[in-house]
Amino acid sequence: MTPRGPRGQRGSAVSFTGAVRTYGAVRAVDGVDLEIGYGETVALLGRNGAGKSTAIGLLLGLYEPDAGAVELFGAAPGQSVRAGRVGAMLQDARPVPRVTVGELVGFVASRYPAPMPLARALELAGIADLAGRRVDRLSGGQVQRVRFALALTGDPALLVLDEPTAALDVEARQAFWESMRTYARRGHTVLFSTHYLQEADAYADRIVVIDRGRIVADGTAEELRRAAGGNLVGVDRAGRDADDFAPLPGVRSVEVRGDRIRLRTDDSDATVVALAELGAIRGLEVTPASLDDAFLALTSPSLEAV
């Protein structure tokens, strides 16, 4: 089904087509193809240096692709940003000295053609009680919430959040995601990057994993877990070579952890039956693969059995 945007508009909110961005010999973004539909909440995951920040920079028009194309709402990123259709919360923003929270958010709101009411932006960001405080006298977590208010204040159709809950405590993170959900339920598109995989699991409709500048997985959290091997089977090594386990039914990878063998398997039942036939079920443990397991499997070099 073709996604529909505001007032029935067709197309994608975000479109990368063969996008490439290089720094010398490094291809930070290497031929990325990605479509994000209107109203989706998408998490972008990747290790440090995987290409997440460069991809976000291309999306916001901060960089131009060396090859391929990036579009927002069918237009160049810069055009959509200038039209007030995009709000961004970036990691490297710094507090502005000698202004209050209300003054700063109000000033930024005045730059947009159809801003969100100031009180609403402050309320959604959970900082209504900080409106009269100077920004340069806030804690790190409070400054992070001010950044969120600044991203919201233009009432953008697309909200881009780069590590939005960094510096927030557990209670503040929960409040942030509740605000984000409220905003997304109004039909807005949200793209966020995070190192907290549980946040991607809990709040994203879809997860995109980038590694070495390329998209290596794209789907729901459950689809990613299945793609990386649905279950983990652990047994005591009991003197056996790791190579003895690789040919077993369903096994996708073998990892040695001290005196334990951990098998990533697509069919744990078949794997356990085969282990029983080998007499190798001492200390048997079967657990579902977590999103952390899937992420490591998707972004780590193949482990050698040693």
PDB file of C-alpha atoms in Angstrom:
ATOM      1  CA  MET A   1       0.000   0.000   0.000  1.00  0.00           C
ATOM      2  CA  THR A   2       1.334   3.449  -0.885  1.00  0.00           C
ATOM      3  CA  PRO A   3       1.753   5.476   2.311  1.00  0.00           C
ATOM      4  CA  ARG A   4      -0.359   8.600   2.640  1.00  0.00           C
ATOM      5  CA  GLY A   5       0.808  11.775   4.286  1.00  0.00           C
ATOM      6  CA  PRO A   6      -1.097  14.752   5.631  1.00  0.00           C
ATOM      7  CA  ARG A   7      -4.381  15.423   3.842  1.00  0.00           C
ATOM      8  CA  GLY A   8      -4.007  12.170   1.890  1.00  0.00           C
ATOM      9  CA  GLN A   9      -0.677  13.079   0.278  1.00  0.00           C
ATOM     10  CA  ARG A  10       1.005  10.039  -1.258  1.00  0.00           C
ATOM     11  CA  GLY A  11       4.669   9.097  -1.073  1.00  0.00           C
ATOM     12  CA  SER A  12       7.338   8.663   1.564  1.00  0.00           C
ATOM     13  CA  ALA A  13       8.329  10.970   4.388  1.00  0.00           C
ATOM     14  CA  VAL A  14      11.982   9.915   3.981  1.00  0.00           C
ATOM     15  CA  SER A  15      13.662   8.466   0.908  1.00  0.00           C
ATOM     16  CA  PHE A  16      17.308   7.438   0.448  1.00  0.00           C
ATOM     17  CA  THR A  17      18.164   6.146  -3.031  1.00  0.00           C
ATOM     18  CA  GLY A  18      21.687   4.746  -3.408  1.00  0.00           C
ATOM     19  CA  ALA A  19      22.978   7.461  -1.070  1.00  0.00           C
ATOM     20  CA  VAL A  20      26.761   7.649  -0.656  1.00  0.00           C
ATOM     21  CA  ARG A  21      28.830   9.944   1.549  1.00  0.00           C
ATOM     22  CA  THR A  22      32.607   9.580   1.752  1.00  0.00           C
ATOM     23  CA  TYR A  23      35.377  11.059   3.866  1.00  0.00           C
ATOM     24  CA  GLY A  24      38.581  10.360   1.993  1.00  0.00           C
ATOM     25  CA  ALA A  25      38.768   6.599   1.582  1.00  0.00           C
ATOM     26  CA  VAL A  26      36.017   5.983   4.153  1.00  0.00           C
ATOM     27  CA  ARG A  27      32.503   5.411   2.830  1.00  0.00           C
ATOM     28  CA  ALA A  28      30.537   6.545   5.877  1.00  0.00           C
ATOM     29  CA  VAL A  29      27.257   5.950   4.019  1.00  0.00           C
ATOM     30  CA  ASP A  30      27.640   3.326   1.317  1.00  0.00           C
ATOM     31  CA  GLY A  31      24.768   3.021  -1.141  1.00  0.00           C
ATOM     32  CA  VAL A  32      21.879   3.301   1.328  1.00  0.00           C
ATOM     33  CA  ASP A  33      18.335   2.648   0.073  1.00  0.00           C
ATOM     34  CA  LEU A  34      15.646   3.436   2.638  1.00  0.00           C
ATOM     35  CA  GLU A  35      11.986   4.433   2.591  1.00  0.00           C
ATOM     36  CA  ILE A  36      10.098   5.626   5.684  1.00  0.00           C
ATOM     37  CA  GLY A  37       6.363   6.079   5.313  1.00  0.00           C
ATOM     38  CA  TYR A  38       4.197   8.788   6.815  1.00  0.00           C
ATOM     39  CA  GLY A  39       3.357   8.162  10.467  1.00  0.00           C
ATOM     40  CA  GLU A  40       6.037   5.495  11.082  1.00  0.00           C
ATOM     41  CA  THR A  41       8.256   5.492  14.159  1.00  0.00           C
ATOM     42  CA  VAL A  42      11.625   4.068  13.099  1.00  0.00           C
ATOM     43  CA  ALA A  43      14.720   3.344  15.199  1.00  0.00           C
ATOM     44  CA  LEU A  44      18.162   3.595  13.599  1.00  0.00           C
ATOM     45  CA  LEU A  45      20.691   1.324  15.293  1.00  0.00           C
ATOM     46  CA  GLY A  46      24.406   0.900  14.732  1.00  0.00           C
ATOM     47  CA  ARG A  47      27.738   0.762  16.478  1.00  0.00           C
ATOM     48  CA  ASN A  48      29.821   3.914  16.957  1.00  0.00           C
ATOM     49  CA  GLY A  49      31.200   4.817  13.542  1.00  0.00           C
ATOM     50  CA  ALA A  50      28.637   2.699  11.697  1.00  0.00           C
ATOM     51  CA  GLY A  51      27.289   5.667   9.730  1.00  0.00           C
ATOM     52  CA  LYS A  52      24.213   6.688  11.766  1.00  0.00           C
ATOM     53  CA  SER A  53      25.213  10.307  12.338  1.00  0.00           C
ATOM     54  CA  THR A  54      26.274  10.772   8.717  1.00  0.00           C
ATOM     55  CA  ALA A  55      22.963   9.334   7.521  1.00  0.00           C
ATOM     56  CA  ILE A  56      21.103  11.759   9.812  1.00  0.00           C
ATOM     57  CA  GLY A  57      23.248  14.615   8.503  1.00  0.00           C
ATOM     58  CA  LEU A  58      22.288  13.709   4.917  1.00  0.00           C
ATOM     59  CA  LEU A  59      18.639  13.500   5.920  1.00  0.00           C
ATOM     60  CA  LEU A  60      18.728  16.989   7.446  1.00  0.00           C
ATOM     61  CA  GLY A  61      20.587  18.516   4.517  1.00  0.00           C
ATOM     62  CA  LEU A  62      23.710  19.185   6.604  1.00  0.00           C
ATOM     63  CA  TYR A  63      25.714  17.248   3.995  1.00  0.00           C
ATOM     64  CA  GLU A  64      25.211  16.574   0.317  1.00  0.00           C
ATOM     65  CA  PRO A  65      25.475  12.968  -0.902  1.00  0.00           C
ATOM     66  CA  ASP A  66      28.470  12.209  -3.134  1.00  0.00           C
ATOM     67  CA  ALA A  67      26.186   9.900  -5.110  1.00  0.00           C
ATOM     68  CA  GLY A  68      22.525   8.927  -5.031  1.00  0.00           C
ATOM     69  CA  ALA A  69      19.749  11.070  -3.584  1.00  0.00           C
ATOM     70  CA  VAL A  70      17.975  11.900  -0.321  1.00  0.00           C
ATOM     71  CA  GLU A  71      14.481  13.396  -0.214  1.00  0.00           C
ATOM     72  CA  LEU A  72      12.057  14.454   2.502  1.00  0.00           C
ATOM     73  CA  PHE A  73       8.399  14.616   1.524  1.00  0.00           C
ATOM     74  CA  GLY A  74       9.425  14.428  -2.133  1.00  0.00           C
ATOM     75  CA  ALA A  75      11.709  17.477  -1.940  1.00  0.00           C
ATOM     76  CA  ALA A  76      15.345  18.216  -1.155  1.00  0.00           C
ATOM     77  CA  PRO A  77      16.082  18.007   2.588  1.00  0.00           C
ATOM     78  CA  GLY A  78      17.007  21.683   2.855  1.00  0.00           C
ATOM     79  CA  GLN A  79      13.734  22.724   1.255  1.00  0.00           C
ATOM     80  CA  SER A  80      11.687  20.638   3.705  1.00  0.00           C
ATOM     81  CA  VAL A  81      13.704  21.946   6.663  1.00  0.00           C
ATOM     82  CA  ARG A  82      13.202  25.564   5.598  1.00  0.00           C
ATOM     83  CA  ALA A  83       9.473  24.919   5.187  1.00  0.00           C
ATOM     84  CA  GLY A  84       9.293  23.894   8.851  1.00  0.00           C
ATOM     85  CA  ARG A  85       8.372  20.287   8.127  1.00  0.00           C
ATOM     86  CA  VAL A  86      11.341  18.842  10.044  1.00  0.00           C
ATOM     87  CA  GLY A  87      12.367  19.118  13.698  1.00  0.00           C
ATOM     88  CA  ALA A  88      15.687  17.736  14.919  1.00  0.00           C
ATOM     89  CA  MET A  89      17.266  16.994  18.279  1.00  0.00           C
ATOM     90  CA  LEU A  90      21.015  16.502  17.813  1.00  0.00           C
ATOM     91  CA  GLN A  91      23.690  15.383  20.253  1.00  0.00           C
ATOM     92  CA  ASP A  92      26.100  18.281  19.828  1.00  0.00           C
ATOM     93  CA  ALA A  93      23.738  21.220  20.480  1.00  0.00           C
ATOM     94  CA  ARG A  94      24.990  23.579  23.224  1.00  0.00           C
ATOM     95  CA  PRO A  95      23.007  25.672  25.706  1.00  0.00           C
ATOM     96  CA  VAL A  96      22.572  29.352  24.830  1.00  0.00           C
ATOM     97  CA  PRO A  97      23.826  31.554  27.687  1.00  0.00           C
ATOM     98  CA  ARG A  98      21.830  34.235  29.518  1.00  0.00           C
ATOM     99  CA  VAL A  99      18.383  33.375  28.146  1.00  0.00           C
ATOM    100  CA  THR A 100      15.522  31.579  29.845  1.00  0.00           C
ATOM    101  CA  VAL A 101      13.968  28.370  28.605  1.00  0.00           C
ATOM    102  CA  GLY A 102      10.767  30.181  27.661  1.00  0.00           C
ATOM    103  CA  GLU A 103      12.657  32.900  25.763  1.00  0.00           C
ATOM    104  CA  LEU A 104      14.732  30.393  23.810  1.00  0.00           C
ATOM    105  CA  VAL A 105      11.868  28.094  22.857  1.00  0.00           C
ATOM    106  CA  GLY A 106       9.658  31.071  22.039  1.00  0.00           C
ATOM    107  CA  PHE A 107      12.321  32.619  19.801  1.00  0.00           C
ATOM    108  CA  VAL A 108      12.852  29.367  17.880  1.00  0.00           C
ATOM    109  CA  ALA A 109       9.077  28.934  17.530  1.00  0.00           C
ATOM    110  CA  SER A 110       8.831  32.385  15.948  1.00  0.00           C
ATOM    111  CA  ARG A 111      11.090  31.231  13.096  1.00  0.00           C
ATOM    112  CA  TYR A 112       8.505  28.657  11.937  1.00  0.00           C
ATOM    113  CA  PRO A 113       5.492  29.366   9.710  1.00  0.00           C
ATOM    114  CA  ALA A 114       3.002  27.470  11.894  1.00  0.00           C
ATOM    115  CA  PRO A 115       4.598  26.768  15.275  1.00  0.00           C
ATOM    116  CA  MET A 116       3.218  24.739  18.131  1.00  0.00           C
ATOM    117  CA  PRO A 117       1.941  26.912  20.994  1.00  0.00           C
ATOM    118  CA  LEU A 118       4.789  27.583  23.419  1.00  0.00           C
ATOM    119  CA  ALA A 119       2.931  26.167  26.422  1.00  0.00           C
ATOM    120  CA  ARG A 120       2.202  22.958  24.510  1.00  0.00           C
ATOM    121  CA  ALA A 121       5.848  22.468  23.457  1.00  0.00           C
ATOM    122  CA  LEU A 122       7.062  23.015  27.016  1.00  0.00           C
ATOM    123  CA  GLU A 123       4.422  20.645  28.380  1.00  0.00           C
ATOM    124  CA  LEU A 124       5.224  17.878  25.893  1.00  0.00           C
ATOM    125  CA  ALA A 125       8.924  18.162  26.706  1.00  0.00           C
ATOM    126  CA  GLY A 126       8.176  18.059  30.446  1.00  0.00           C
ATOM    127  CA  ILE A 127       9.758  21.454  31.170  1.00  0.00           C
ATOM    128  CA  ALA A 128       6.774  23.735  31.778  1.00  0.00           C
ATOM    129  CA  ASP A 129       8.126  24.383  35.288  1.00  0.00           C
ATOM    130  CA  LEU A 130      11.500  25.477  33.861  1.00  0.00           C
ATOM    131  CA  ALA A 131      10.199  28.264  31.589  1.00  0.00           C
ATOM    132  CA  GLY A 132      11.713  31.010  33.746  1.00  0.00           C
ATOM    133  CA  ARG A 133      15.068  29.294  34.361  1.00  0.00           C
ATOM    134  CA  ARG A 134      18.238  30.223  32.486  1.00  0.00           C
ATOM    135  CA  VAL A 135      19.245  27.517  30.033  1.00  0.00           C
ATOM    136  CA  ASP A 136      22.934  27.664  30.974  1.00  0.00           C
ATOM    137  CA  ARG A 137      22.069  26.871  34.604  1.00  0.00           C
ATOM    138  CA  LEU A 138      20.201  23.628  33.930  1.00  0.00           C
ATOM    139  CA  SER A 139      21.400  20.086  34.527  1.00  0.00           C
ATOM    140  CA  GLY A 140      22.420  17.887  31.611  1.00  0.00           C
ATOM    141  CA  GLY A 141      19.103  16.027  31.688  1.00  0.00           C
ATOM    142  CA  GLN A 142      17.124  19.274  31.770  1.00  0.00           C
ATOM    143  CA  VAL A 143      19.089  20.662  28.812  1.00  0.00           C
ATOM    144  CA  GLN A 144      18.279  17.478  26.905  1.00  0.00           C
ATOM    145  CA  ARG A 145      14.572  18.105  27.466  1.00  0.00           C
ATOM    146  CA  VAL A 146      14.990  21.703  26.269  1.00  0.00           C
ATOM    147  CA  ARG A 147      16.470  20.290  23.048  1.00  0.00           C
ATOM    148  CA  PHE A 148      13.374  18.143  22.700  1.00  0.00           C
ATOM    149  CA  ALA A 149      11.127  21.196  23.096  1.00  0.00           C
ATOM    150  CA  LEU A 150      13.146  23.000  20.405  1.00  0.00           C
ATOM    151  CA  ALA A 151      12.672  20.042  18.060  1.00  0.00           C
ATOM    152  CA  LEU A 152       8.918  20.050  18.713  1.00  0.00           C
ATOM    153  CA  THR A 153       8.241  23.757  18.569  1.00  0.00           C
ATOM    154  CA  GLY A 154       7.778  23.991  14.802  1.00  0.00           C
ATOM    155  CA  ASP A 155       5.126  21.241  15.009  1.00  0.00           C
ATOM    156  CA  PRO A 156       7.063  19.301  12.342  1.00  0.00           C
ATOM    157  CA  ALA A 157       5.704  16.440  10.271  1.00  0.00           C
ATOM    158  CA  LEU A 158       9.049  14.632  10.731  1.00  0.00           C
ATOM    159  CA  LEU A 159      10.876  14.496  14.070  1.00  0.00           C
ATOM    160  CA  VAL A 160      14.529  13.364  13.993  1.00  0.00           C
ATOM    161  CA  LEU A 161      16.051  12.441  17.354  1.00  0.00           C
ATOM    162  CA  ASP A 162      19.757  11.573  17.693  1.00  0.00           C
ATOM    163  CA  GLU A 163      20.355   9.722  20.987  1.00  0.00           C
ATOM    164  CA  PRO A 164      17.439  11.600  22.605  1.00  0.00           C
ATOM    165  CA  THR A 165      17.609  10.028  26.075  1.00  0.00           C
ATOM    166  CA  ALA A 166      21.338  10.450  26.671  1.00  0.00           C
ATOM    167  CA  ALA A 167      21.894  12.064  30.103  1.00  0.00           C
ATOM    168  CA  LEU A 168      18.341  11.278  31.234  1.00  0.00           C
ATOM    169  CA  ASP A 169      17.638   9.153  34.293  1.00  0.00           C
ATOM    170  CA  VAL A 170      15.167   6.265  34.162  1.00  0.00           C
ATOM    171  CA  GLU A 171      12.151   8.331  35.206  1.00  0.00           C
ATOM    172  CA  ALA A 172      12.969  11.093  32.712  1.00  0.00           C
ATOM    173  CA  ARG A 173      13.458   8.552  29.913  1.00  0.00           C
ATOM    174  CA  GLN A 174      10.034   7.072  30.558  1.00  0.00           C
ATOM    175  CA  ALA A 175       8.460  10.540  30.537  1.00  0.00           C
ATOM    176  CA  PHE A 176      10.278  11.390  27.311  1.00  0.00           C
ATOM    177  CA  TRP A 177       9.012   8.309  25.481  1.00  0.00           C
ATOM    178  CA  GLU A 178       5.474   8.910  26.648  1.00  0.00           C
ATOM    179  CA  SER A 179       5.706  12.423  25.167  1.00  0.00           C
ATOM    180  CA  MET A 180       7.150  11.033  21.952  1.00  0.00           C
ATOM    181  CA  ARG A 181       4.332   8.479  21.703  1.00  0.00           C
ATOM    182  CA  THR A 182       1.771  11.240  22.193  1.00  0.00           C
ATOM    183  CA  TYR A 183       3.357  13.186  19.348  1.00  0.00           C
ATOM    184  CA  ALA A 184       3.602  10.157  17.053  1.00  0.00           C
ATOM    185  CA  ARG A 185      -0.063   9.255  17.643  1.00  0.00           C
ATOM    186  CA  ARG A 186      -1.004  12.512  15.934  1.00  0.00           C
ATOM    187  CA  GLY A 187       0.264  11.009  12.654  1.00  0.00           C
ATOM    188  CA  HIS A 188       3.788  12.418  12.736  1.00  0.00           C
ATOM    189  CA  THR A 189       6.819  10.502  11.478  1.00  0.00           C
ATOM    190  CA  VAL A 190       9.619   9.881  13.994  1.00  0.00           C
ATOM    191  CA  LEU A 191      13.157   8.674  13.300  1.00  0.00           C
ATOM    192  CA  PHE A 192      15.419   8.152  16.303  1.00  0.00           C
ATOM    193  CA  SER A 193      18.855   6.700  16.897  1.00  0.00           C
ATOM    194  CA  THR A 194      19.693   5.122  20.231  1.00  0.00           C
ATOM    195  CA  HIS A 195      22.212   2.929  22.032  1.00  0.00           C
ATOM    196  CA  TYR A 196      19.446   1.678  24.342  1.00  0.00           C
ATOM    197  CA  LEU A 197      18.212  -1.350  22.395  1.00  0.00           C
ATOM    198  CA  GLN A 198      15.303  -1.839  24.786  1.00  0.00           C
ATOM    199  CA  GLU A 199      14.015   1.578  23.689  1.00  0.00           C
ATOM    200  CA  ALA A 200      14.048   0.518  20.049  1.00  0.00           C
ATOM    201  CA  ASP A 201      12.282  -2.703  20.998  1.00  0.00           C
ATOM    202  CA  ALA A 202       9.602  -0.922  23.021  1.00  0.00           C
ATOM    203  CA  TYR A 203       8.890   2.212  20.984  1.00  0.00           C
ATOM    204  CA  ALA A 204       9.755   1.654  17.315  1.00  0.00           C
ATOM    205  CA  ASP A 205       7.354   0.271  14.711  1.00  0.00           C
ATOM    206  CA  ARG A 206      10.409  -0.738  12.729  1.00  0.00           C
ATOM    207  CA  ILE A 207      14.156  -1.006  13.291  1.00  0.00           C
ATOM    208  CA  VAL A 208      16.858  -0.243  10.723  1.00  0.00           C
ATOM    209  CA  VAL A 209      20.376  -1.506  11.508  1.00  0.00           C
ATOM    210  CA  ILE A 210      23.316   0.173   9.782  1.00  0.00           C
ATOM    211  CA  ASP A 211      26.859  -1.219   9.821  1.00  0.00           C
ATOM    212  CA  ARG A 212      29.909  -0.013   7.908  1.00  0.00           C
ATOM    213  CA  GLY A 213      27.711   2.482   6.103  1.00  0.00           C
ATOM    214  CA  ARG A 214      25.227  -0.084   4.815  1.00  0.00           C
ATOM    215  CA  ILE A 215      21.808  -1.222   5.967  1.00  0.00           C
ATOM    216  CA  VAL A 216      22.180  -4.803   7.194  1.00  0.00           C
ATOM    217  CA  ALA A 217      18.659  -5.307   8.573  1.00  0.00           C
ATOM    218  CA  ASP A 218      15.269  -3.618   8.337  1.00  0.00           C
ATOM    219  CA  GLY A 219      12.139  -4.915  10.074  1.00  0.00           C
ATOM    220  CA  THR A 220      10.289  -5.225  13.348  1.00  0.00           C
ATOM    221  CA  ALA A 221      12.167  -6.224  16.488  1.00  0.00           C
ATOM    222  CA  GLU A 222      10.691  -9.713  16.224  1.00  0.00           C
ATOM    223  CA  GLU A 223      11.729 -10.025  12.575  1.00  0.00           C
ATOM    224  CA  LEU A 224      15.276  -9.008  13.467  1.00  0.00           C
ATOM    225  CA  ARG A 225      15.423 -11.570  16.252  1.00  0.00           C
ATOM    226  CA  ARG A 226      14.274 -14.298  13.858  1.00  0.00           C
ATOM    227  CA  ALA A 227      16.657 -13.185  11.114  1.00  0.00           C
ATOM    228  CA  ALA A 228      19.611 -13.364  13.487  1.00  0.00           C
ATOM    229  CA  GLY A 229      18.675 -16.812  14.784  1.00  0.00           C
ATOM    230  CA  GLY A 230      15.501 -17.355  16.753  1.00  0.00           C
ATOM    231  CA  ASN A 231      16.950 -19.096  19.826  1.00  0.00           C
ATOM    232  CA  LEU A 232      20.169 -19.696  21.705  1.00  0.00           C
ATOM    233  CA  VAL A 233      21.057 -23.188  22.905  1.00  0.00           C
ATOM    234  CA  GLY A 234      23.773 -23.543  25.513  1.00  0.00           C
ATOM    235  CA  VAL A 235      25.474 -26.736  26.723  1.00  0.00           C
ATOM    236  CA  ASP A 236      28.615 -27.675  28.608  1.00  0.00           C
ATOM    237  CA  ARG A 237      31.522 -28.194  26.263  1.00  0.00           C
ATOM    238  CA  ALA A 238      32.597 -31.394  28.037  1.00  0.00           C
ATOM    239  CA  GLY A 239      35.849 -31.633  26.092  1.00  0.00           C
ATOM    240  CA  ARG A 240      34.233 -31.521  22.653  1.00  0.00           C
ATOM    241  CA  ASP A 241      35.586 -29.424  19.799  1.00  0.00           C
ATOM    242  CA  ALA A 242      33.483 -26.496  18.682  1.00  0.00           C
ATOM    243  CA  ASP A 243      33.571 -27.929  15.153  1.00  0.00           C
ATOM    244  CA  ASP A 244      31.467 -30.876  16.361  1.00  0.00           C
ATOM    245  CA  PHE A 245      28.472 -28.572  16.837  1.00  0.00           C
ATOM    246  CA  ALA A 246      28.501 -26.556  13.616  1.00  0.00           C
ATOM    247  CA  PRO A 247      26.867 -29.261  11.404  1.00  0.00           C
ATOM    248  CA  LEU A 248      23.907 -29.810  13.759  1.00  0.00           C
ATOM    249  CA  PRO A 249      20.415 -29.049  12.360  1.00  0.00           C
ATOM    250  CA  GLY A 250      19.352 -25.409  12.609  1.00  0.00           C
ATOM    251  CA  VAL A 251      22.736 -24.134  13.852  1.00  0.00           C
ATOM    252  CA  ARG A 252      23.811 -20.826  12.344  1.00  0.00           C
ATOM    253  CA  SER A 253      26.801 -20.007  14.518  1.00  0.00           C
ATOM    254  CA  VAL A 254      28.878 -21.508  17.307  1.00  0.00           C
ATOM    255  CA  GLU A 255      30.491 -19.566  20.112  1.00  0.00           C
ATOM    256  CA  VAL A 256      32.782 -20.870  22.823  1.00  0.00           C
ATOM    257  CA  ARG A 257      32.563 -19.193  26.219  1.00  0.00           C
ATOM    258  CA  GLY A 258      34.995 -20.925  28.545  1.00  0.00           C
ATOM    259  CA  ASP A 259      33.556 -24.381  29.259  1.00  0.00           C
ATOM    260  CA  ARG A 260      30.253 -23.541  27.562  1.00  0.00           C
ATOM    261  CA  ILE A 261      29.125 -23.778  23.940  1.00  0.00           C
ATOM    262  CA  ARG A 262      26.472 -21.357  22.725  1.00  0.00           C
ATOM    263  CA  LEU A 263      24.634 -22.212  19.517  1.00  0.00           C
ATOM    264  CA  ARG A 264      22.523 -19.717  17.582  1.00  0.00           C
ATOM    265  CA  THR A 265      19.831 -21.775  15.886  1.00  0.00           C
ATOM    266  CA  ASP A 266      16.844 -21.367  13.594  1.00  0.00           C
ATOM    267  CA  ASP A 267      15.282 -24.602  14.911  1.00  0.00           C
ATOM    268  CA  SER A 268      16.055 -25.153  18.568  1.00  0.00           C
ATOM    269  CA  ASP A 269      13.932 -28.333  18.762  1.00  0.00           C
ATOM    270  CA  ALA A 270      15.941 -30.017  15.992  1.00  0.00           C
ATOM    271  CA  THR A 271      19.190 -28.775  17.520  1.00  0.00           C
ATOM    272  CA  VAL A 272      18.328 -30.181  20.964  1.00  0.00           C
ATOM    273  CA  VAL A 273      17.325 -33.572  19.493  1.00  0.00           C
ATOM    274  CA  ALA A 274      20.666 -33.752  17.668  1.00  0.00           C
ATOM    275  CA  LEU A 275      22.528 -32.796  20.847  1.00  0.00           C
ATOM    276  CA  ALA A 276      20.712 -35.568  22.717  1.00  0.00           C
ATOM    277  CA  GLU A 277      21.773 -38.078  20.061  1.00  0.00           C
ATOM    278  CA  LEU A 278      25.377 -36.940  20.606  1.00  0.00           C
ATOM    279  CA  GLY A 279      24.956 -37.269  24.372  1.00  0.00           C
ATOM    280  CA  ALA A 280      25.834 -33.581  24.643  1.00  0.00           C
ATOM    281  CA  ILE A 281      22.985 -32.092  26.656  1.00  0.00           C
ATOM    282  CA  ARG A 282      24.733 -31.578  29.970  1.00  0.00           C
ATOM    283  CA  GLY A 283      23.831 -28.131  31.293  1.00  0.00           C
ATOM    284  CA  LEU A 284      21.278 -27.668  28.504  1.00  0.00           C
ATOM    285  CA  GLU A 285      19.745 -24.198  28.335  1.00  0.00           C
ATOM    286  CA  VAL A 286      17.424 -22.833  25.615  1.00  0.00           C
ATOM    287  CA  THR A 287      16.582 -19.116  25.541  1.00  0.00           C
ATOM    288  CA  PRO A 288      14.997 -16.821  22.957  1.00  0.00           C
ATOM    289  CA  ALA A 289      17.439 -14.502  21.220  1.00  0.00           C
ATOM    290  CA  SER A 290      17.144 -10.955  22.546  1.00  0.00           C
ATOM    291  CA  LEU A 291      17.350  -7.834  20.421  1.00  0.00           C
ATOM    292  CA  ASP A 292      20.852  -7.358  21.864  1.00  0.00           C
ATOM    293  CA  ASP A 293      21.787 -10.818  20.569  1.00  0.00           C
ATOM    294  CA  ALA A 294      20.329 -10.007  17.155  1.00  0.00           C
ATOM    295  CA  PHE A 295      22.173  -6.687  17.022  1.00  0.00           C
ATOM    296  CA  LEU A 296      25.502  -8.300  17.868  1.00  0.00           C
ATOM    297  CA  ALA A 297      24.947 -11.053  15.310  1.00  0.00           C
ATOM    298  CA  LEU A 298      24.129  -8.500  12.608  1.00  0.00           C
ATOM    299  CA  THR A 299      27.009  -6.121  13.299  1.00  0.00           C
ATOM    300  CA  SER A 300      29.863  -8.309  14.545  1.00  0.00           C
ATOM    301  CA  PRO A 301      32.386 -10.229  12.450  1.00  0.00           C
ATOM    302  CA  SER A 302      31.747 -13.970  12.341  1.00  0.00           C
ATOM    303  CA  LEU A 303      33.043 -15.582  15.514  1.00  0.00           C
ATOM    304  CA  GLU A 304      35.672 -18.224  15.057  1.00  0.00           C
ATOM    305  CA  ALA A 305      35.373 -21.398  17.082  1.00  0.00           C
ATOM    306  CA  VAL A 306      38.426 -21.595  19.276  1.00  0.00           C
TER     307      VAL A 306
END
